[in-house]
Amino acid sequence: MIFIDALHVKVRDGQVTNRPIYVVIAVTVGGERDILGLWAGDGGEGTKFWLAVLTEIKNRGVADVCIAVCDGLPGLGDAITTVGTRHGADLCDPLNPQHLPACLPQVLGTDVKGQ
């Protein structure tokens, strides 16, 4: 499972601008957490950007991603499909609770729906 989110920081590049720094964190099957990397964006990231990020992560040794948790990043789903994983990854938007049960294994999904 990977979590992808952005931190917005002020960067001076001739002038001061706000830029997103994307953080990718993985949780392994054994429950260990690893920071896979930080990537600076320009605010208009799409499939090409995410394809480069996911290819880099795959080249570093990440064998499979089952669930990608992010908040509606454009182009990420297409990039995951292109890079390919053994099981195919499900995108989960944590900011929209009605979609959460669909992202969980069926055993857990029924417990969440009842709450």
PDB file of C-alpha atoms in Angstrom:
ATOM      1  CA  MET A   1       0.000   0.000   0.000  1.00  0.00           C
ATOM      2  CA  ILE A   2       1.364   3.441  -0.846  1.00  0.00           C
ATOM      3  CA  PHE A   3       0.244   6.844   0.377  1.00  0.00           C
ATOM      4  CA  ILE A   4       0.833   9.868  -1.837  1.00  0.00           C
ATOM      5  CA  ASP A   5       0.332  13.405  -0.600  1.00  0.00           C
ATOM      6  CA  ALA A   6       1.753  16.863  -1.150  1.00  0.00           C
ATOM      7  CA  LEU A   7       3.310  19.437   1.131  1.00  0.00           C
ATOM      8  CA  HIS A   8       3.222  22.970  -0.216  1.00  0.00           C
ATOM      9  CA  VAL A   9       6.403  24.915   0.456  1.00  0.00           C
ATOM     10  CA  LYS A  10       7.741  28.300  -0.595  1.00  0.00           C
ATOM     11  CA  VAL A  11      10.613  27.991  -3.077  1.00  0.00           C
ATOM     12  CA  ARG A  12      12.833  30.828  -4.237  1.00  0.00           C
ATOM     13  CA  ASP A  13      13.655  30.472  -7.926  1.00  0.00           C
ATOM     14  CA  GLY A  14      14.210  34.084  -8.933  1.00  0.00           C
ATOM     15  CA  GLN A  15      10.976  34.839  -7.108  1.00  0.00           C
ATOM     16  CA  VAL A  16       9.179  33.137  -4.236  1.00  0.00           C
ATOM     17  CA  THR A  17       6.464  30.702  -5.318  1.00  0.00           C
ATOM     18  CA  ASN A  18       4.482  27.941  -3.643  1.00  0.00           C
ATOM     19  CA  ARG A  19       5.376  24.514  -5.027  1.00  0.00           C
ATOM     20  CA  PRO A  20       4.130  21.056  -4.108  1.00  0.00           C
ATOM     21  CA  ILE A  21       6.567  18.497  -2.746  1.00  0.00           C
ATOM     22  CA  TYR A  22       5.035  15.048  -3.234  1.00  0.00           C
ATOM     23  CA  VAL A  23       5.736  12.466  -0.529  1.00  0.00           C
ATOM     24  CA  VAL A  24       5.322   8.755  -1.245  1.00  0.00           C
ATOM     25  CA  ILE A  25       5.162   6.472   1.805  1.00  0.00           C
ATOM     26  CA  ALA A  26       4.775   2.691   1.649  1.00  0.00           C
ATOM     27  CA  VAL A  27       3.409   0.249   4.197  1.00  0.00           C
ATOM     28  CA  THR A  28       4.714  -3.256   3.625  1.00  0.00           C
ATOM     29  CA  VAL A  29       2.825  -6.484   4.165  1.00  0.00           C
ATOM     30  CA  GLY A  30       4.746  -6.846   7.431  1.00  0.00           C
ATOM     31  CA  GLY A  31       3.522  -3.432   8.629  1.00  0.00           C
ATOM     32  CA  GLU A  32       6.818  -1.581   8.161  1.00  0.00           C
ATOM     33  CA  ARG A  33       6.642   1.996   6.904  1.00  0.00           C
ATOM     34  CA  ASP A  34       9.151   3.353   4.396  1.00  0.00           C
ATOM     35  CA  ILE A  35       9.491   6.775   2.793  1.00  0.00           C
ATOM     36  CA  LEU A  36       9.995   5.976  -0.877  1.00  0.00           C
ATOM     37  CA  GLY A  37      10.871   9.491  -1.919  1.00  0.00           C
ATOM     38  CA  LEU A  38      10.125  13.189  -2.308  1.00  0.00           C
ATOM     39  CA  TRP A  39       9.473  14.806  -5.673  1.00  0.00           C
ATOM     40  CA  ALA A  40       9.117  18.523  -6.440  1.00  0.00           C
ATOM     41  CA  GLY A  41       6.251  19.417  -8.728  1.00  0.00           C
ATOM     42  CA  ASP A  42       5.183  22.601 -10.450  1.00  0.00           C
ATOM     43  CA  GLY A  43       1.465  22.263  -9.686  1.00  0.00           C
ATOM     44  CA  GLY A  44       0.445  20.896 -13.087  1.00  0.00           C
ATOM     45  CA  GLU A  45       1.435  17.260 -12.743  1.00  0.00           C
ATOM     46  CA  GLY A  46      -0.184  14.727 -14.994  1.00  0.00           C
ATOM     47  CA  THR A  47       0.331  11.222 -16.297  1.00  0.00           C
ATOM     48  CA  LYS A  48       3.870  11.928 -17.552  1.00  0.00           C
ATOM     49  CA  PHE A  49       5.040  13.160 -14.121  1.00  0.00           C
ATOM     50  CA  TRP A  50       3.452  10.237 -12.267  1.00  0.00           C
ATOM     51  CA  LEU A  51       4.811   7.758 -14.797  1.00  0.00           C
ATOM     52  CA  ALA A  52       8.347   9.001 -14.056  1.00  0.00           C
ATOM     53  CA  VAL A  53       7.756   8.814 -10.279  1.00  0.00           C
ATOM     54  CA  LEU A  54       6.263   5.300 -10.361  1.00  0.00           C
ATOM     55  CA  THR A  55       8.944   4.018 -12.751  1.00  0.00           C
ATOM     56  CA  GLU A  56      11.621   5.326 -10.388  1.00  0.00           C
ATOM     57  CA  ILE A  57       9.919   3.629  -7.424  1.00  0.00           C
ATOM     58  CA  LYS A  58       9.655   0.357  -9.362  1.00  0.00           C
ATOM     59  CA  ASN A  59      13.336   0.564 -10.386  1.00  0.00           C
ATOM     60  CA  ARG A  60      14.262   0.982  -6.703  1.00  0.00           C
ATOM     61  CA  GLY A  61      12.755  -2.420  -5.952  1.00  0.00           C
ATOM     62  CA  VAL A  62       9.060  -1.985  -5.142  1.00  0.00           C
ATOM     63  CA  ALA A  63       7.616  -5.184  -6.552  1.00  0.00           C
ATOM     64  CA  ASP A  64       3.881  -4.604  -6.178  1.00  0.00           C
ATOM     65  CA  VAL A  65       1.348  -1.980  -5.099  1.00  0.00           C
ATOM     66  CA  CYS A  66      -2.086  -3.221  -4.065  1.00  0.00           C
ATOM     67  CA  ILE A  67      -3.679   0.062  -2.939  1.00  0.00           C
ATOM     68  CA  ALA A  68      -2.649   3.642  -3.717  1.00  0.00           C
ATOM     69  CA  VAL A  69      -4.153   6.174  -1.289  1.00  0.00           C
ATOM     70  CA  CYS A  70      -4.258   9.704  -2.668  1.00  0.00           C
ATOM     71  CA  ASP A  71      -6.663  12.590  -2.952  1.00  0.00           C
ATOM     72  CA  GLY A  72      -7.676  12.717  -6.596  1.00  0.00           C
ATOM     73  CA  LEU A  73      -4.335  13.361  -8.280  1.00  0.00           C
ATOM     74  CA  PRO A  74      -4.941  13.675 -12.037  1.00  0.00           C
ATOM     75  CA  GLY A  75      -3.122  11.158 -14.198  1.00  0.00           C
ATOM     76  CA  LEU A  76      -2.041   8.882 -11.339  1.00  0.00           C
ATOM     77  CA  GLY A  77      -4.471   6.085 -12.217  1.00  0.00           C
ATOM     78  CA  ASP A  78      -3.298   6.022 -15.831  1.00  0.00           C
ATOM     79  CA  ALA A  79       0.343   5.945 -14.716  1.00  0.00           C
ATOM     80  CA  ILE A  80      -0.294   3.018 -12.359  1.00  0.00           C
ATOM     81  CA  THR A  81      -1.957   1.108 -15.201  1.00  0.00           C
ATOM     82  CA  THR A  82       0.968   1.865 -17.549  1.00  0.00           C
ATOM     83  CA  VAL A  83       3.740   0.913 -15.096  1.00  0.00           C
ATOM     84  CA  GLY A  84       1.783  -2.179 -14.154  1.00  0.00           C
ATOM     85  CA  THR A  85       1.803  -4.201 -10.989  1.00  0.00           C
ATOM     86  CA  ARG A  86       1.120  -7.872 -10.454  1.00  0.00           C
ATOM     87  CA  HIS A  87      -2.355  -7.312  -9.050  1.00  0.00           C
ATOM     88  CA  GLY A  88      -3.225  -3.884 -10.419  1.00  0.00           C
ATOM     89  CA  ALA A  89      -3.645  -1.116  -7.854  1.00  0.00           C
ATOM     90  CA  ASP A  90      -6.887   0.323  -6.560  1.00  0.00           C
ATOM     91  CA  LEU A  91      -6.977   4.091  -6.070  1.00  0.00           C
ATOM     92  CA  CYS A  92      -8.545   5.215  -2.827  1.00  0.00           C
ATOM     93  CA  ASP A  93      -9.608   8.799  -2.063  1.00  0.00           C
ATOM     94  CA  PRO A  94      -9.544   9.192   1.749  1.00  0.00           C
ATOM     95  CA  LEU A  95     -11.291  12.565   1.535  1.00  0.00           C
ATOM     96  CA  ASN A  96     -14.436  10.902   0.212  1.00  0.00           C
ATOM     97  CA  PRO A  97     -15.590   8.390   2.891  1.00  0.00           C
ATOM     98  CA  GLN A  98     -18.285   6.812   0.688  1.00  0.00           C
ATOM     99  CA  HIS A  99     -15.544   5.407  -1.582  1.00  0.00           C
ATOM    100  CA  LEU A 100     -13.516   3.931   1.281  1.00  0.00           C
ATOM    101  CA  PRO A 101     -15.319   0.539   1.561  1.00  0.00           C
ATOM    102  CA  ALA A 102     -14.640  -0.171  -2.115  1.00  0.00           C
ATOM    103  CA  CYS A 103     -10.895   0.253  -1.497  1.00  0.00           C
ATOM    104  CA  LEU A 104     -10.746  -2.207   1.387  1.00  0.00           C
ATOM    105  CA  PRO A 105     -10.735  -5.987   1.306  1.00  0.00           C
ATOM    106  CA  GLN A 106     -14.291  -7.318   1.345  1.00  0.00           C
ATOM    107  CA  VAL A 107     -13.987  -8.573   4.936  1.00  0.00           C
ATOM    108  CA  LEU A 108     -13.110  -5.083   6.213  1.00  0.00           C
ATOM    109  CA  GLY A 109     -15.427  -3.267   3.821  1.00  0.00           C
ATOM    110  CA  THR A 110     -18.561  -4.684   5.451  1.00  0.00           C
ATOM    111  CA  ASP A 111     -17.415  -3.455   8.887  1.00  0.00           C
ATOM    112  CA  VAL A 112     -16.740   0.049   7.581  1.00  0.00           C
ATOM    113  CA  LYS A 113     -20.078   0.295   5.760  1.00  0.00           C
ATOM    114  CA  GLY A 114     -21.923  -0.335   9.012  1.00  0.00           C
ATOM    115  CA  GLN A 115     -20.247   2.587  10.789  1.00  0.00           C
TER     116      GLN A 115
END
